Short mmCIF file of C-alpha atoms (C1' of nucleotides) in Angstrom, two decimals:
data_model
loop_
_atom_site.label_atom_id
_atom_site.label_comp_id
_atom_site.label_asym_id
_atom_site.label_seq_id
_atom_site.Cartn_x
_atom_site.Cartn_y
_atom_site.Cartn_z
CA MET A 1 -5.49 -3.24 20.16
CA LYS A 2 -5.40 -4.56 16.77
CA ARG A 3 -4.43 -2.18 14.09
CA ARG A 4 -7.59 -3.10 11.38
CA SER A 5 -10.09 -0.51 13.41
CA LEU A 6 -9.55 0.41 10.09
CA GLU A 7 -11.66 -1.93 7.48
CA ASP A 8 -14.64 -0.45 8.73
CA SER A 9 -12.91 3.42 8.53
CA ASP A 10 -15.14 6.02 7.46
CA CYS A 11 -12.15 7.22 5.53
CA PRO A 12 -12.27 5.66 1.43
CA ILE A 13 -8.62 5.67 1.38
CA ALA A 14 -8.27 4.11 4.79
CA ARG A 15 -10.59 1.03 3.76
CA SER A 16 -8.88 0.31 0.51
CA LEU A 17 -5.87 0.05 1.85
CA ASP A 18 -7.19 -2.30 4.66
CA ARG A 19 -8.26 -4.64 0.74
CA ILE A 20 -5.07 -3.79 -0.66
CA GLY A 21 -2.81 -1.80 0.64
CA ASP A 22 -0.69 -4.35 1.67
CA TRP A 23 2.66 -4.97 -0.02
CA TRP A 24 1.57 -8.18 -2.07
CA SER A 25 -1.72 -8.30 -3.38
CA LEU A 26 -1.14 -4.51 -5.09
CA LEU A 27 1.61 -6.50 -7.42
CA ILE A 28 -0.57 -10.30 -7.99
CA VAL A 29 -3.44 -7.22 -9.52
CA ARG A 30 -0.66 -5.20 -11.40
CA ASP A 31 0.43 -9.13 -13.00
CA ALA A 32 -3.82 -10.61 -13.25
CA LEU A 33 -4.07 -7.15 -15.02
CA LEU A 34 -1.44 -8.07 -17.73
CA GLY A 35 -3.38 -11.22 -17.97
CA LYS A 36 -1.37 -13.73 -16.04
CA ARG A 37 -4.18 -15.71 -14.01
CA ARG A 38 -1.82 -18.84 -13.20
CA PHE A 39 -0.93 -19.69 -9.39
CA GLY A 40 2.59 -20.86 -10.56
CA ASP A 41 2.72 -17.72 -12.97
CA PHE A 42 2.30 -15.18 -10.19
CA GLN A 43 4.52 -17.25 -7.99
CA LYS A 44 7.59 -17.00 -10.84
CA SER A 45 6.66 -13.30 -11.44
CA LEU A 46 6.74 -12.33 -7.74
CA GLY A 47 8.89 -14.76 -6.25
CA LEU A 48 7.38 -15.17 -2.67
CA ALA A 49 6.58 -17.86 -1.01
CA LYS A 50 3.83 -20.22 -1.94
CA ASN A 51 2.33 -20.15 1.55
CA ILE A 52 1.55 -16.19 1.48
CA LEU A 53 0.36 -16.22 -2.00
CA THR A 54 -2.16 -18.76 -1.04
CA THR A 55 -3.25 -16.39 1.55
CA ARG A 56 -3.63 -12.91 -0.61
CA LEU A 57 -5.27 -14.72 -3.67
CA ARG A 58 -7.51 -16.19 -0.75
CA LYS A 59 -8.33 -12.59 0.11
CA LEU A 60 -8.45 -10.86 -2.60
CA VAL A 61 -11.08 -13.60 -3.53
CA ALA A 62 -12.73 -12.95 -0.40
CA ASP A 63 -12.83 -9.46 -0.64
CA GLY A 64 -14.53 -9.47 -4.70
CA VAL A 65 -11.42 -8.08 -6.20
CA MET A 66 -10.49 -12.11 -8.00
CA THR A 67 -12.71 -15.03 -8.78
CA LEU A 68 -11.72 -18.69 -9.37
CA ALA A 69 -12.29 -19.60 -13.24
CA PRO A 70 -12.20 -22.74 -14.72
CA ALA A 71 -8.66 -23.26 -16.69
CA SER A 72 -8.60 -21.98 -19.93
CA ASP A 73 -6.38 -24.11 -21.41
CA GLY A 74 -7.14 -27.56 -20.99
CA SER A 75 -6.06 -28.02 -18.09
CA SER A 76 -7.88 -29.04 -14.24
CA TYR A 77 -6.90 -26.43 -12.80
CA GLN A 78 -8.31 -22.92 -11.43
CA GLU A 79 -7.40 -19.34 -11.91
CA TYR A 80 -7.83 -16.22 -10.46
CA VAL A 81 -9.15 -13.72 -13.35
CA LEU A 82 -10.29 -10.08 -11.51
CA THR A 83 -13.74 -9.06 -11.40
CA GLU A 84 -14.85 -5.57 -12.44
CA LYS A 85 -14.06 -4.21 -9.38
CA GLY A 86 -10.37 -5.98 -9.97
CA ARG A 87 -9.95 -4.60 -12.88
CA GLU A 88 -10.86 -1.13 -11.82
CA LEU A 89 -7.70 -0.51 -9.66
CA LEU A 90 -5.94 -0.17 -12.84
CA VAL A 91 -6.36 3.60 -11.98
CA THR A 92 -4.81 3.02 -8.71
CA LEU A 93 -1.73 1.38 -10.22
CA VAL A 94 -1.55 4.25 -13.01
CA ALA A 95 -1.28 6.18 -10.10
CA LEU A 96 1.92 4.55 -8.60
CA ARG A 97 2.66 3.72 -11.82
CA GLN A 98 3.43 7.40 -12.72
CA TRP A 99 4.41 8.70 -9.69
CA GLY A 100 7.38 6.52 -9.42
CA GLU A 101 8.52 7.41 -13.09
CA ARG A 102 8.50 10.46 -12.38
CA HIS A 103 10.12 10.10 -9.21
CA LEU A 104 11.90 7.56 -8.65
CA PHE A 105 13.78 7.15 -11.20
CA ALA A 106 17.02 8.51 -12.97
CA PRO A 107 15.98 10.25 -16.33
CA GLY A 108 16.12 7.59 -18.97
CA GLU A 109 16.48 4.70 -16.32
CA CYS A 110 13.13 3.86 -16.61
CA ASP A 111 12.47 1.35 -19.92
CA ASN A 112 9.50 0.40 -19.28
CA PHE A 113 6.59 2.11 -19.79
CA LEU A 114 2.27 1.51 -20.00
CA VAL A 115 0.98 2.18 -23.32
CA ASP A 116 -1.96 2.79 -25.30
CA ALA A 117 -2.10 -0.62 -27.36
CA GLU A 118 -3.61 1.14 -30.41
CA HIS A 119 -1.30 3.64 -31.22
CA GLY A 120 2.33 3.11 -28.98
CA GLU A 121 2.27 5.66 -27.06
CA LYS A 122 2.92 6.82 -23.39
CA LEU A 123 -0.41 7.53 -21.44
CA ALA A 124 -1.13 10.60 -20.91
CA PRO A 125 -0.31 11.41 -16.81
CA LEU A 126 -3.58 11.75 -14.71
CA ARG A 127 -5.19 14.65 -14.00
CA ILE A 128 -7.16 15.28 -11.43
CA ALA A 129 -10.45 17.20 -12.22
CA ALA A 130 -13.75 19.21 -11.41
CA LYS A 131 -16.75 17.81 -12.61
CA ASP A 132 -16.31 20.41 -15.15
CA GLY A 133 -13.20 19.18 -16.18
CA ARG A 134 -11.11 21.88 -15.29
CA PRO A 135 -7.83 20.81 -13.82
CA LEU A 136 -7.21 21.10 -10.28
CA ARG A 137 -4.21 21.67 -8.20
CA TYR A 138 -3.86 20.29 -4.58
CA ASP A 139 -4.24 23.21 -2.98
CA GLU A 140 -8.01 23.30 -4.70
CA VAL A 141 -9.38 20.43 -3.37
CA LYS A 142 -11.19 20.15 -0.02
CA LEU A 143 -12.60 17.30 2.24
CA THR A 144 -16.57 17.87 3.24
CA SER A 145 -18.46 15.30 5.03
CA ARG A 146 -22.34 15.25 4.95
CA PRO A 147 -23.37 15.17 8.50
CA ARG A 148 -24.73 11.74 8.78
CA SER A 149 -28.13 11.02 6.98
CA THR A 150 -30.74 10.98 8.97
CA GLY A 151 -31.72 11.88 12.66
CA ALA A 152 -29.06 9.83 15.99
CA ARG A 153 -28.87 6.66 14.85
CA ARG A 154 -25.39 6.01 15.51
CA SER A 155 -23.17 7.04 18.45
CA PRO A 156 -21.58 9.70 17.21
CA ARG A 157 -18.28 10.10 15.16
CA LYS A 158 -15.61 11.81 14.23
CA THR A 159 -15.02 13.20 10.66
CA SER A 160 -13.13 10.63 8.84
CA HIS A 161 -10.46 12.23 6.64
CA MET B 1 15.99 -13.55 1.18
CA LYS B 2 15.38 -10.30 2.37
CA ARG B 3 11.84 -9.17 1.01
CA ARG B 4 13.31 -5.63 -0.39
CA SER B 5 15.15 -6.84 -3.57
CA LEU B 6 11.88 -4.35 -4.45
CA GLU B 7 13.29 -1.13 -4.18
CA ASP B 8 15.39 -1.12 -6.99
CA SER B 9 12.90 -2.95 -9.09
CA ASP B 10 12.21 -1.83 -12.77
CA CYS B 11 8.84 -2.12 -11.92
CA PRO B 12 8.12 1.76 -10.98
CA ILE B 13 4.48 0.22 -8.98
CA ALA B 14 7.30 -1.84 -7.22
CA ARG B 15 9.27 1.15 -6.56
CA SER B 16 6.70 3.32 -5.40
CA LEU B 17 4.85 0.71 -2.42
CA ASP B 18 8.42 0.57 -1.30
CA ARG B 19 8.26 4.02 -0.37
CA ILE B 20 4.80 4.62 0.21
CA GLY B 21 3.37 1.27 0.41
CA ASP B 22 2.88 0.59 3.42
CA TRP B 23 -0.18 0.66 5.62
CA TRP B 24 0.46 4.12 7.81
CA SER B 25 2.67 6.00 5.39
CA LEU B 26 -0.09 6.91 2.98
CA LEU B 27 -2.66 7.56 5.93
CA ILE B 28 0.14 10.55 6.79
CA VAL B 29 0.31 11.74 3.71
CA ARG B 30 -3.24 12.10 3.24
CA ASP B 31 -3.16 14.01 6.47
CA ALA B 32 -0.88 15.67 5.54
CA LEU B 33 -2.34 17.05 2.16
CA LEU B 34 -5.74 18.11 4.50
CA GLY B 35 -3.06 20.32 6.47
CA LYS B 36 -1.98 18.71 9.55
CA ARG B 37 1.40 19.22 10.19
CA ARG B 38 2.55 18.46 13.64
CA PHE B 39 4.01 14.89 15.19
CA GLY B 40 0.84 14.62 17.74
CA ASP B 41 -1.66 15.89 15.14
CA PHE B 42 -0.56 12.91 12.98
CA GLN B 43 -0.47 10.67 15.90
CA LYS B 44 -4.00 11.74 17.63
CA SER B 45 -5.52 11.61 14.00
CA LEU B 46 -4.29 8.13 13.32
CA GLY B 47 -3.83 6.44 16.55
CA LEU B 48 -0.57 4.99 16.15
CA ALA B 49 2.06 4.40 18.43
CA LYS B 50 4.93 7.24 19.15
CA ASN B 51 7.73 5.42 18.06
CA ILE B 52 6.21 4.39 15.08
CA LEU B 53 4.94 7.12 14.08
CA THR B 54 8.71 8.75 14.16
CA THR B 55 9.90 5.78 12.18
CA ARG B 56 7.34 6.20 9.13
CA LEU B 57 8.41 10.14 9.52
CA ARG B 58 11.64 9.80 8.97
CA LYS B 59 11.28 7.18 6.36
CA LEU B 60 9.25 10.18 4.53
CA VAL B 61 11.81 13.17 5.16
CA ALA B 62 14.79 10.59 3.96
CA ASP B 63 12.72 9.60 0.85
CA GLY B 64 12.02 12.89 0.07
CA VAL B 65 8.08 13.35 0.57
CA MET B 66 8.34 15.25 3.04
CA THR B 67 10.76 17.83 4.81
CA LEU B 68 11.16 18.87 8.19
CA ALA B 69 10.38 23.11 9.04
CA PRO B 70 10.47 25.61 11.41
CA ALA B 71 7.02 25.21 13.53
CA SER B 72 4.62 28.19 11.72
CA ASP B 73 3.70 29.13 14.95
CA GLY B 74 5.39 30.24 17.77
CA SER B 75 7.35 27.15 19.18
CA SER B 76 9.98 25.56 19.10
CA TYR B 77 9.10 22.15 17.17
CA GLN B 78 9.42 21.59 13.99
CA GLU B 79 6.80 20.12 11.27
CA TYR B 80 6.66 17.70 8.80
CA VAL B 81 5.62 19.50 5.41
CA LEU B 82 4.77 17.86 2.23
CA THR B 83 7.46 18.23 -0.83
CA GLU B 84 6.51 18.73 -4.31
CA LYS B 85 7.17 14.85 -4.45
CA GLY B 86 4.57 14.20 -1.50
CA ARG B 87 1.84 16.56 -2.60
CA GLU B 88 2.01 14.69 -6.19
CA LEU B 89 1.04 11.85 -4.27
CA LEU B 90 -2.77 13.32 -3.88
CA VAL B 91 -3.25 11.43 -7.38
CA THR B 92 -2.58 8.52 -6.16
CA LEU B 93 -5.32 9.00 -2.90
CA VAL B 94 -7.63 10.23 -5.29
CA ALA B 95 -7.63 6.65 -7.01
CA LEU B 96 -7.50 4.99 -3.97
CA ARG B 97 -10.41 6.90 -2.68
CA GLN B 98 -12.50 6.96 -5.16
CA TRP B 99 -11.74 2.92 -5.77
CA GLY B 100 -13.12 2.88 -2.37
CA GLU B 101 -15.89 5.10 -2.75
CA ARG B 102 -17.15 2.39 -5.28
CA HIS B 103 -16.64 -0.80 -4.38
CA LEU B 104 -16.47 -0.67 -0.01
CA PHE B 105 -19.52 1.35 0.40
CA ALA B 106 -23.39 0.55 0.75
CA PRO B 107 -24.64 3.63 -1.05
CA GLY B 108 -25.13 6.17 0.71
CA GLU B 109 -22.50 5.42 3.36
CA CYS B 110 -19.89 7.40 2.76
CA ASP B 111 -20.37 11.18 3.94
CA ASN B 112 -17.18 12.64 3.38
CA PHE B 113 -15.83 13.55 -0.12
CA LEU B 114 -12.61 15.12 -2.32
CA VAL B 115 -15.02 18.20 -3.80
CA ASP B 116 -13.55 21.34 -5.78
CA ALA B 117 -12.84 23.78 -3.50
CA GLU B 118 -14.93 27.03 -5.78
CA HIS B 119 -17.64 25.45 -5.75
CA GLY B 120 -17.46 22.27 -3.33
CA GLU B 121 -18.62 20.19 -6.33
CA LYS B 122 -17.45 16.55 -6.25
CA LEU B 123 -14.51 15.70 -7.99
CA ALA B 124 -14.74 13.98 -11.63
CA PRO B 125 -13.40 10.61 -11.55
CA LEU B 126 -9.95 10.02 -13.13
CA ARG B 127 -9.94 8.56 -16.34
CA ILE B 128 -7.18 6.52 -17.78
CA ALA B 129 -5.98 8.47 -21.20
CA ALA B 130 -4.03 8.08 -24.33
CA LYS B 131 -1.58 10.72 -25.25
CA ASP B 132 -4.00 12.52 -27.32
CA GLY B 133 -7.25 12.36 -24.54
CA ARG B 134 -9.07 9.74 -25.97
CA PRO B 135 -10.28 7.40 -22.60
CA LEU B 136 -8.76 4.30 -22.31
CA ARG B 137 -10.26 0.63 -21.31
CA TYR B 138 -8.45 -1.58 -19.42
CA ASP B 139 -8.24 -4.02 -21.93
CA GLU B 140 -6.47 -1.02 -24.36
CA VAL B 141 -3.53 -0.21 -21.80
CA LYS B 142 -0.37 -2.72 -22.55
CA LEU B 143 3.33 -2.66 -21.35
CA THR B 144 5.80 -2.12 -23.84
CA SER B 145 9.54 -2.89 -22.27
CA ARG B 146 12.32 -0.54 -24.72
CA PRO B 147 15.49 -2.63 -24.92
CA ARG B 148 18.00 -1.87 -21.76
CA SER B 149 19.41 1.69 -23.69
CA THR B 150 23.35 0.99 -24.45
CA GLY B 151 25.27 -2.30 -25.72
CA ALA B 152 24.71 -5.65 -23.37
CA ARG B 153 26.22 -3.76 -20.48
CA ARG B 154 24.19 -5.54 -17.73
CA SER B 155 23.33 -9.09 -17.31
CA PRO B 156 20.52 -10.04 -18.74
CA ARG B 157 17.07 -9.56 -17.11
CA LYS B 158 13.29 -10.28 -17.45
CA THR B 159 10.75 -7.79 -18.20
CA SER B 160 9.68 -5.74 -15.24
CA HIS B 161 6.33 -5.61 -15.60
"C1'" DC C 1 4.66 18.94 23.63
"C1'" DC C 2 7.69 15.97 21.08
"C1'" DG C 3 10.30 12.87 20.79
"C1'" DT C 4 13.40 8.49 22.52
"C1'" DA C 5 13.97 4.09 24.61
"C1'" DT C 6 12.89 -0.38 26.10
"C1'" DC C 7 10.01 -4.11 25.95
"C1'" DC C 8 6.30 -7.58 24.69
"C1'" DA C 9 3.06 -9.77 21.49
"C1'" DT C 10 1.56 -10.60 17.36
"C1'" DT C 11 2.48 -10.90 12.75
"C1'" DC C 12 4.33 -11.91 7.99
"C1'" DC C 13 7.80 -14.04 5.57
"C1'" DG C 14 10.36 -17.46 3.15
"C1'" DA C 15 12.18 -21.95 2.85
"C1'" DT C 16 11.23 -26.65 3.20
"C1'" DA C 17 9.19 -30.71 3.06
"C1'" DC C 18 4.94 -32.79 1.59
"C1'" DT C 19 0.47 -33.89 -0.62
"C1'" DG C 20 -3.20 -34.73 -4.77
"C1'" DC D 1 1.60 -27.89 -11.28
"C1'" DA D 2 -1.16 -26.36 -7.56
"C1'" DG D 3 -1.45 -26.14 -3.25
"C1'" DT D 4 -1.19 -27.19 2.60
"C1'" DA D 5 1.60 -27.87 6.65
"C1'" DT D 6 4.98 -26.69 9.97
"C1'" DC D 7 9.04 -24.02 11.59
"C1'" DG D 8 12.05 -20.42 12.92
"C1'" DG D 9 13.40 -15.67 12.44
"C1'" DA D 10 12.90 -11.31 11.32
"C1'" DA D 11 9.97 -7.23 11.33
"C1'" DT D 12 6.00 -4.82 12.32
"C1'" DG D 13 2.90 -2.82 16.28
"C1'" DG D 14 1.78 -1.47 21.07
"C1'" DA D 15 2.35 -0.01 25.58
"C1'" DT D 16 4.53 1.89 28.61
"C1'" DA D 17 8.28 4.56 30.88
"C1'" DC D 18 11.64 8.33 30.31
"C1'" DG D 19 14.25 12.87 28.59
"C1'" DG D 20 14.69 17.37 26.15
#
DNA sequence: CCGTATCCATTCCGATACTG
DNA sequence: CAGTATCGGAATGGATACGG
């Protein structure tokens, strides 16, 4: 059985992971958010084999996370730039980064930070909040599933988590 | 060359991905946050082979994301429960989920949501904010790296992204 | 019910060589 | 510089059988 029964999972988390849950893709997006655009930039930065980078970039483009654009300098090559969809992964990356800073580094060990460009201060920690803005703890969050919209069109499904 | 030169990467994102960047781990954490604790629960829910689940759970425990606890019911088995470190992955999961809901589902297709347990309303979208709370767009965020703390102890490094 | 051990197929990845 | 082509080794994943 193939592992990718998940690309159409009902769970948005699973679907997201199907797109960018692999090891390299998020790092490519990270670099792209920091301004990298060229094949060679990604390759040097990540140190991965070129053929793999090729397949990853292709998948990101196919999934609408990046687009090919004409080179910004004179050169005749193309550049890989994030789409709006891709740029919105920044939230996920910030979440990963903040978790890592908090739990995967010794105090004072981490020497690089995401900052507010204007004031140069570290970002505020991401907060999970209710609609009205009230912060929520993990145990104040629940999963609900709305019954499948219109009559019995599809075969029954389990809830998706 | 092995791919895991990243477990000690200077970049918190890379380190985080080294711990939970694999495909199954985050889904296990997801289920755990929703209350699942037993080996069999995870296995049924995720539909993965038992040996793989074993290795994943072991790694999560080794990394301090989960702990083994005595069974809450009478049984003699152990249960896997999240540590505080593990629970804090909720933010990352919410980020992935919101991205997926926004970009990977047709309008109205997604039928399950994370809600505020008290009022049953969808969570507010996560916002990236400066220290003072001001919301930031992706291009108002910058990476800085502080020079390595004390004198030239280590060999020079590139900035880590 | 909770795993461990084994086997096999597939995939992934890195290295290298090659093209425009 | 920006890829493509190919190769071999390693890791991954699923199925199954087995043991506590």
